[in-house]
Amino acid sequence: MELLVDIALLSMLVATAVSLILVRGLVASIMLTSIYGLLSASFFVTMDAVDVAFTEAAVGAGVSPLLLLMTVALVGRVEQQPRKRHIAFPLLLVTVTGVLLIVGTLDMPPFGSADAPALQHVAPRYLQQSGEEIGIPNVVTSVLASYRAYDTLGEVLVIFTAGIAVILVLMLPGRRGSVPDDAGRQRPRNVVVNVVSKILIPFMLLFALYVQFHGEYGPGGGFQAGVIFASGIILYGLLYGLPSVCRVIPPPVVEALAALGVLLYALTGVLALLDGRPFLDYSVLATDPVTAQYLGITAIELGVGVTVASVIITIFYAFAAHLSEAQR
Amino acid sequence: MLSHLPILPVLLPLLGAPICALLRKPVAAWLFACTVALLTFAAAIALLAQTWQQGVLSYALGGWAAPWGIEYRIDLLNGLVLTLVSGMASAVLLGGRASIWRETPEEKRSLFLVAFLLCLAGLQGIAATGDAFNLFVFLEISSLSTYALVATGRDRRALVAAYNYLIMGTIGATFILIGIGFIYMLTGTLNMMDLAQRLPALTESRTAFAGFVFIIVGVCLKLALFPLHLWLPGAYTHASSMVTVFLAATATKVALYVLIRFSFSVFRLEFSTLALPLETVFLTLGIVAVFAGSLVAIYQPDLKRGLAYSSVAQIGYMVIGVGVGTVIGLQAALVHLFNHALMKGALFMALAAVVYRVGDGKFSSLRGIGREMPLTCACMLLGGLSLIGVPGTAGFISKWYLVVAVADREQWVLVALILAGSLLTAVYIWRLVETVYLGVPGPRQVPDSPAGRAEAPPGLLAVSVVLALANVYFGFDTRLPVEAASGAAESLFAAGQP
Amino acid sequence: MDIASYFNYWIVIVLMMLGFYIVIARGNLVKKLIGLNIFQTSVFILYISAGKVSDGAAPILTEGVSVYSNPLPHVLILTAIVVGIATTAVGLALVARIHEAYGTVEESQILEQDNAC
């Protein structure tokens, strides 16, 4: 049964990727990308990677198509037929890379094997001892937020960098963080969409909070929560226009929050330095080691959530401002 | 606090960037960024001194011992790269304000500085970490901020250059990710020391081979080794002046560090069956890079672009040093890594000062500028002489060690080619000298540039002078780069003893 | 060698190469980023497949379960997904600006305009 699902998902993934090559026209491509994201999220579930599936669904089928659609709204949906395109070189490059990859798999441990080297070294400790050392059931969260918390700090910094980069690239001349004025442009409103979304938004925000504080027990955590929270705000923005959402949450505040989230994470780590322990050692937070881990993980996950939500909202603002400028 | 020294050169800019983002006044952001860069530089120097005395320092992040947690493992090589990168960052920030202010609109200035600090944090993180995946994460921090910095250039071509760099850089990073994945599947670890202990048993494994090739190709994309250099000329030419100085002096150097770290510390190339073919590949690509880069540089109508191609050639020299595959060869590569940062730092810094006056870096705009900006052009001349490898400059030392290393392997053709490459460098530097000192000035584009003698703003001038003099100083007192490089090269080889 | 146990990996490699092909063969700047997305997502699938243990459970500690899939690739890929979307966002921002500056997002037309001046 598992094998059948596996084969079905993989064939659908291949079909989607092939259609992406064949199709011209960007909107269709974006829809296919989003399908690809959803299919790979499903595949991750069959591979026991529930946290990854959750994130991929939010990113691959949510945020990334949204940004792509906004870009296409700016640049047009036409993908031009090339006059004369050399496909020999790309084909050669792809073939060489592909062959090298296949060679690489030949001495790999077989798929699904339980005695693969990766399961003999490093990983067993996470599975066997994280229960005692960290005290939470979700091993992925334990590794992400404690054993390899420094990587996750790097990840938050990557997100923050992306936010800074997008503002820097898209900033309209002479207005950093100013609230766009109401051009009095009334968008056509669909009553059903309006009402349904309005009801949805509070639940989305509530669900974000649940995901934020539930990451220790099931799949979820700061990143997923941040994406969901941001989606709620973005939905509001799509319904009522950029000026209204900017009045509710002004851009300078969001930018500041993005920085504060990173600082919350990093300063949690600095607390350990002040006590002579290595950076990000949570043991200084409480006398009981497991409580200390719990406190540390909650604090840094909050930092992740705040930064992720703020950066995604910021990026949305930046693109939306260009859209309303272009429509003028 | 001394026991926390290994983390400080990364942590300071990492904390500084978000704080800087909260400062909205550009001048405040600039003062803050300078302070952060200087503190980082100080921490890096202290760390270098400490590794010099005590040898390798290990720092377990989060208090989790490696390989379960992430480890910082600082040896002389890490210390040298950390010092170089933070030193150049301090120089660019302290001296470059006038240039940044002129080339960046006011509302973008403070965010420009935030991106700069993020880039510094990313590069320092790469240079300090002992964990292969952590390296990938910090590589992306530095890359994303670099794309944004390149895109702030005034010309619209800066946007295209940034986009091309983003595509090629991301392909490179994804290749590195694939490679790390392969070696993780074989060994079960991500810690570099741990990998180094487990990989020698797997020399016959095709998966290890493929993993190594993917990592090397990915790193060479970032390093801009010919023929993977296509992103570099555009990015260097169209980025704003200070971004070019910083990238030319640091980004490719950090990539070379990663190449050396993976080839010698992680994969212990000298014991692998791969050693011979890889040496040949590095030597060939290196020498082709030297000639292709130099020849193209000669025909560029724009000095900034010419110097960018010259960087492609100089990367060739460093890779030749790596390809020689001996302790002296590696030492030569590392000495050149250090010295080239000084040369290109001086050249691009002085060029930035000229661009500040005349508006662009085209040869037609530079005619006769030597009489108007004698000091700046003298700095450029010194940088140029060092680039050629004239005795009495730092460049001579690098060339000397490289020639000795190649001669030691009795590859006389290669020696001749390296010397011929220097002659090509002399051709484009002579073109610069001819234009700057003997050319007749044409009409200027920038209206407010005063006639007669007018040096650049003091900050730019001072840093240009310091960097130019450093080229002379390290041409005579070679202790710091040579001893650090030889110590680093020896420990890289010693660590590989079975 | 058991072909079936590698089949999974080879399909994933085909996926990776389809994405990679779009990146290098297409001239539309948005489409290139889409290809990059597919390429990266497929690398994630490779990592996650390698962490799977037959008859294992998701790595959330539960009474009575002893075999779990490897959690470490999951952690790495969570980070890599974030890196991927960050790159896409910056790339798309650049594309939007390129369109404003050149009036097109086709590589060949941009090249023509640059060569013209």
Coordinates of C-alpha atoms in Angstrom, one line a residue, chain B residues 8-239:
Chain B
L8 CA 32.6 36.8 18.9
P9 CA 33.9 37.6 15.4
V10 CA 30.6 36.1 14.1
L11 CA 28.2 37.0 16.9
L12 CA 29.1 40.8 16.9
P13 CA 28.0 41.5 13.3
L14 CA 25.1 39.0 13.7
L15 CA 23.7 41.0 16.6
G16 CA 24.7 44.3 15.1
A17 CA 22.7 43.8 11.9
P18 CA 19.2 43.7 13.5
I19 CA 20.1 46.5 15.9
C20 CA 21.3 48.6 13.0
A21 CA 18.0 47.9 11.3
L22 CA 16.3 49.7 14.2
L23 CA 18.3 52.8 13.7
R24 CA 16.6 54.9 11.0
K25 CA 19.1 57.8 10.7
P26 CA 21.8 56.9 8.2
V27 CA 24.5 58.6 10.1
A28 CA 23.6 56.8 13.3
A29 CA 23.5 53.5 11.4
W30 CA 26.9 54.3 9.9
L31 CA 28.5 55.1 13.2
F32 CA 27.0 52.0 14.7
A33 CA 28.1 49.8 11.8
C34 CA 31.7 51.1 12.0
T35 CA 31.8 50.3 15.8
V36 CA 30.5 46.8 15.1
A37 CA 33.1 46.2 12.3
L38 CA 35.9 47.5 14.5
L39 CA 34.9 45.4 17.5
T40 CA 34.7 42.4 15.2
F41 CA 38.1 43.2 13.8
A42 CA 39.5 43.4 17.3
A43 CA 38.0 40.1 18.3
A44 CA 39.4 38.5 15.2
I45 CA 42.9 39.8 15.9
A46 CA 42.7 38.6 19.5
L47 CA 41.4 35.2 18.2
L48 CA 44.3 34.9 15.7
A49 CA 46.8 35.7 18.5
Q50 CA 45.2 33.1 20.7
T51 CA 45.3 30.4 18.0
W52 CA 48.9 31.3 17.3
Q53 CA 49.8 30.6 20.9
Q54 CA 47.4 27.8 21.8
G55 CA 46.7 26.0 18.6
V56 CA 43.3 24.8 17.7
L57 CA 40.3 26.2 19.7
S58 CA 37.1 24.4 19.9
Y59 CA 33.8 25.9 20.9
A60 CA 30.6 23.9 21.4
L61 CA 27.6 26.0 20.5
G62 CA 24.6 25.4 22.7
G63 CA 26.8 23.4 25.0
W64 CA 26.2 20.3 23.0
A65 CA 29.4 18.4 22.2
A66 CA 30.3 17.8 18.6
P67 CA 29.2 15.9 16.5
W68 CA 25.7 16.2 18.1
G69 CA 25.9 19.9 18.3
I70 CA 27.5 22.5 16.1
E71 CA 31.1 23.2 16.7
Y72 CA 33.3 26.2 15.9
R73 CA 36.9 25.0 15.4
I74 CA 39.3 27.7 14.9
D75 CA 42.9 27.1 13.7
L76 CA 45.4 29.5 12.2
L77 CA 43.7 29.4 8.8
N78 CA 40.3 30.3 10.2
G79 CA 41.9 33.1 12.3
L80 CA 43.7 34.5 9.3
V81 CA 40.5 34.6 7.1
L82 CA 38.4 36.0 10.0
T83 CA 41.0 38.8 10.5
L84 CA 41.2 39.6 6.8
V85 CA 37.5 39.8 6.2
S86 CA 36.7 41.9 9.3
G87 CA 39.7 44.1 8.6
M88 CA 38.5 44.9 5.1
A89 CA 35.0 45.4 6.3
S90 CA 36.2 48.0 8.8
A91 CA 38.3 49.7 6.2
V92 CA 35.4 49.9 3.8
L93 CA 32.9 51.2 6.4
L94 CA 35.3 53.7 8.0
G95 CA 36.6 55.2 4.7
G96 CA 33.7 54.6 2.4
R97 CA 31.0 56.8 3.8
A98 CA 31.4 59.6 1.2
S99 CA 31.2 57.1 -1.6
I100 CA 28.2 55.2 -0.2
W101 CA 26.4 58.5 0.5
R102 CA 27.0 59.6 -3.1
E103 CA 26.0 56.3 -4.8
T104 CA 23.1 55.4 -2.6
P105 CA 19.9 57.4 -2.2
E106 CA 19.2 58.7 1.3
E107 CA 16.3 56.4 2.1
K108 CA 18.3 53.3 1.3
R109 CA 21.5 54.1 3.2
S110 CA 20.7 52.6 6.6
L111 CA 19.4 49.4 5.1
F112 CA 22.5 49.3 2.8
L113 CA 24.5 49.2 6.0
V114 CA 22.3 46.5 7.6
A115 CA 22.8 44.4 4.5
F116 CA 26.6 45.1 4.7
L117 CA 26.7 43.8 8.3
L118 CA 24.6 40.8 7.4
C119 CA 27.1 40.0 4.6
L120 CA 30.0 40.4 7.1
A121 CA 28.2 38.1 9.5
G122 CA 27.6 35.5 6.8
L123 CA 31.3 35.5 5.6
Q124 CA 32.6 35.3 9.1
G125 CA 30.2 32.5 9.9
I126 CA 31.6 30.5 6.9
A127 CA 35.1 31.2 8.0
A128 CA 34.6 30.1 11.6
T129 CA 32.3 27.0 11.4
G130 CA 33.4 23.4 11.8
D131 CA 30.1 22.0 10.6
A132 CA 29.3 21.4 7.0
F133 CA 25.6 22.2 7.0
N134 CA 26.2 25.3 9.2
L135 CA 28.6 26.5 6.5
F136 CA 25.7 26.2 3.9
V137 CA 23.4 28.3 6.1
F138 CA 25.9 31.1 6.5
L139 CA 26.9 30.9 2.9
E140 CA 23.3 31.8 2.1
I141 CA 23.2 34.7 4.5
S142 CA 26.2 36.2 2.8
S143 CA 24.9 35.4 -0.7
L144 CA 21.4 36.9 -0.2
S145 CA 22.9 40.1 1.3
T146 CA 25.4 40.3 -1.5
Y147 CA 22.7 40.1 -4.2
A148 CA 20.9 43.0 -2.5
L149 CA 24.1 45.0 -2.2
V150 CA 25.0 44.4 -5.9
A151 CA 21.5 45.5 -6.9
T152 CA 21.9 48.9 -5.2
G153 CA 24.3 49.9 -7.9
R154 CA 23.1 53.0 -9.8
D155 CA 23.0 51.5 -13.3
R156 CA 20.0 49.3 -14.3
R157 CA 22.6 46.7 -15.4
A158 CA 23.3 46.2 -11.7
L159 CA 19.9 44.6 -11.4
V160 CA 20.6 42.1 -14.1
A161 CA 24.1 41.4 -12.7
A162 CA 22.5 40.8 -9.3
Y163 CA 19.9 38.5 -10.9
N164 CA 22.5 36.5 -12.8
Y165 CA 24.6 36.2 -9.6
L166 CA 21.5 35.0 -7.7
I167 CA 20.8 32.2 -10.3
M168 CA 24.4 31.0 -10.5
G169 CA 25.0 31.4 -6.8
T170 CA 21.9 29.4 -5.9
I171 CA 22.9 26.7 -8.3
G172 CA 26.3 26.6 -6.6
A173 CA 24.7 26.5 -3.1
T174 CA 22.3 23.8 -4.2
F175 CA 25.2 21.7 -5.5
I176 CA 27.0 22.1 -2.2
L177 CA 23.8 21.0 -0.5
I178 CA 23.6 17.9 -2.7
G179 CA 27.3 17.1 -1.9
I180 CA 26.8 17.5 1.8
G181 CA 23.7 15.3 1.6
F182 CA 25.7 12.5 -0.1
I183 CA 28.5 12.5 2.4
Y184 CA 26.1 12.7 5.3
M185 CA 24.3 9.6 4.0
L186 CA 27.6 7.8 4.0
T187 CA 29.0 8.9 7.3
G188 CA 26.0 9.9 9.4
T189 CA 27.8 13.1 10.5
L190 CA 28.0 16.8 9.5
N191 CA 30.9 17.8 11.7
M192 CA 34.0 18.4 9.6
M193 CA 36.5 16.8 11.9
D194 CA 34.3 13.8 12.3
L195 CA 33.8 13.6 8.5
A196 CA 37.6 13.8 8.1
Q197 CA 38.0 10.7 10.3
R198 CA 35.3 8.7 8.6
L199 CA 35.9 9.6 4.9
P200 CA 39.3 8.0 4.4
A201 CA 37.7 4.6 4.9
L202 CA 35.4 5.4 2.0
T203 CA 37.8 6.4 -0.7
E204 CA 36.4 3.7 -3.0
S205 CA 32.8 4.9 -2.6
R206 CA 31.3 6.4 -5.7
T207 CA 28.9 8.3 -3.5
A208 CA 31.8 10.0 -1.7
F209 CA 33.3 10.8 -5.1
A210 CA 30.1 12.4 -6.4
G211 CA 29.6 14.2 -3.1
F212 CA 33.1 15.7 -3.3
V213 CA 32.7 16.7 -7.0
F214 CA 29.4 18.5 -6.2
I215 CA 30.8 20.4 -3.3
I216 CA 33.9 21.4 -5.3
V217 CA 31.9 22.5 -8.4
G218 CA 29.5 24.4 -6.1
V219 CA 32.4 26.2 -4.3
C220 CA 34.1 26.9 -7.6
L221 CA 30.9 28.7 -8.8
K222 CA 31.1 30.9 -5.7
L223 CA 34.9 31.3 -6.2
A224 CA 34.3 32.3 -9.9
L225 CA 37.0 29.9 -11.1
F226 CA 37.1 29.9 -14.9
P227 CA 34.8 28.9 -16.6
L228 CA 32.3 29.3 -13.8
H229 CA 33.2 33.0 -13.5
L230 CA 30.5 34.5 -15.6
W231 CA 28.6 36.2 -12.8
L232 CA 31.7 38.1 -11.5
P233 CA 32.5 40.8 -14.1
G234 CA 28.9 42.1 -14.2
A235 CA 28.6 42.0 -10.4
Y236 CA 31.9 43.8 -9.8
T237 CA 31.4 46.3 -12.5
H238 CA 27.8 47.5 -11.8
A239 CA 27.8 47.2 -8.0

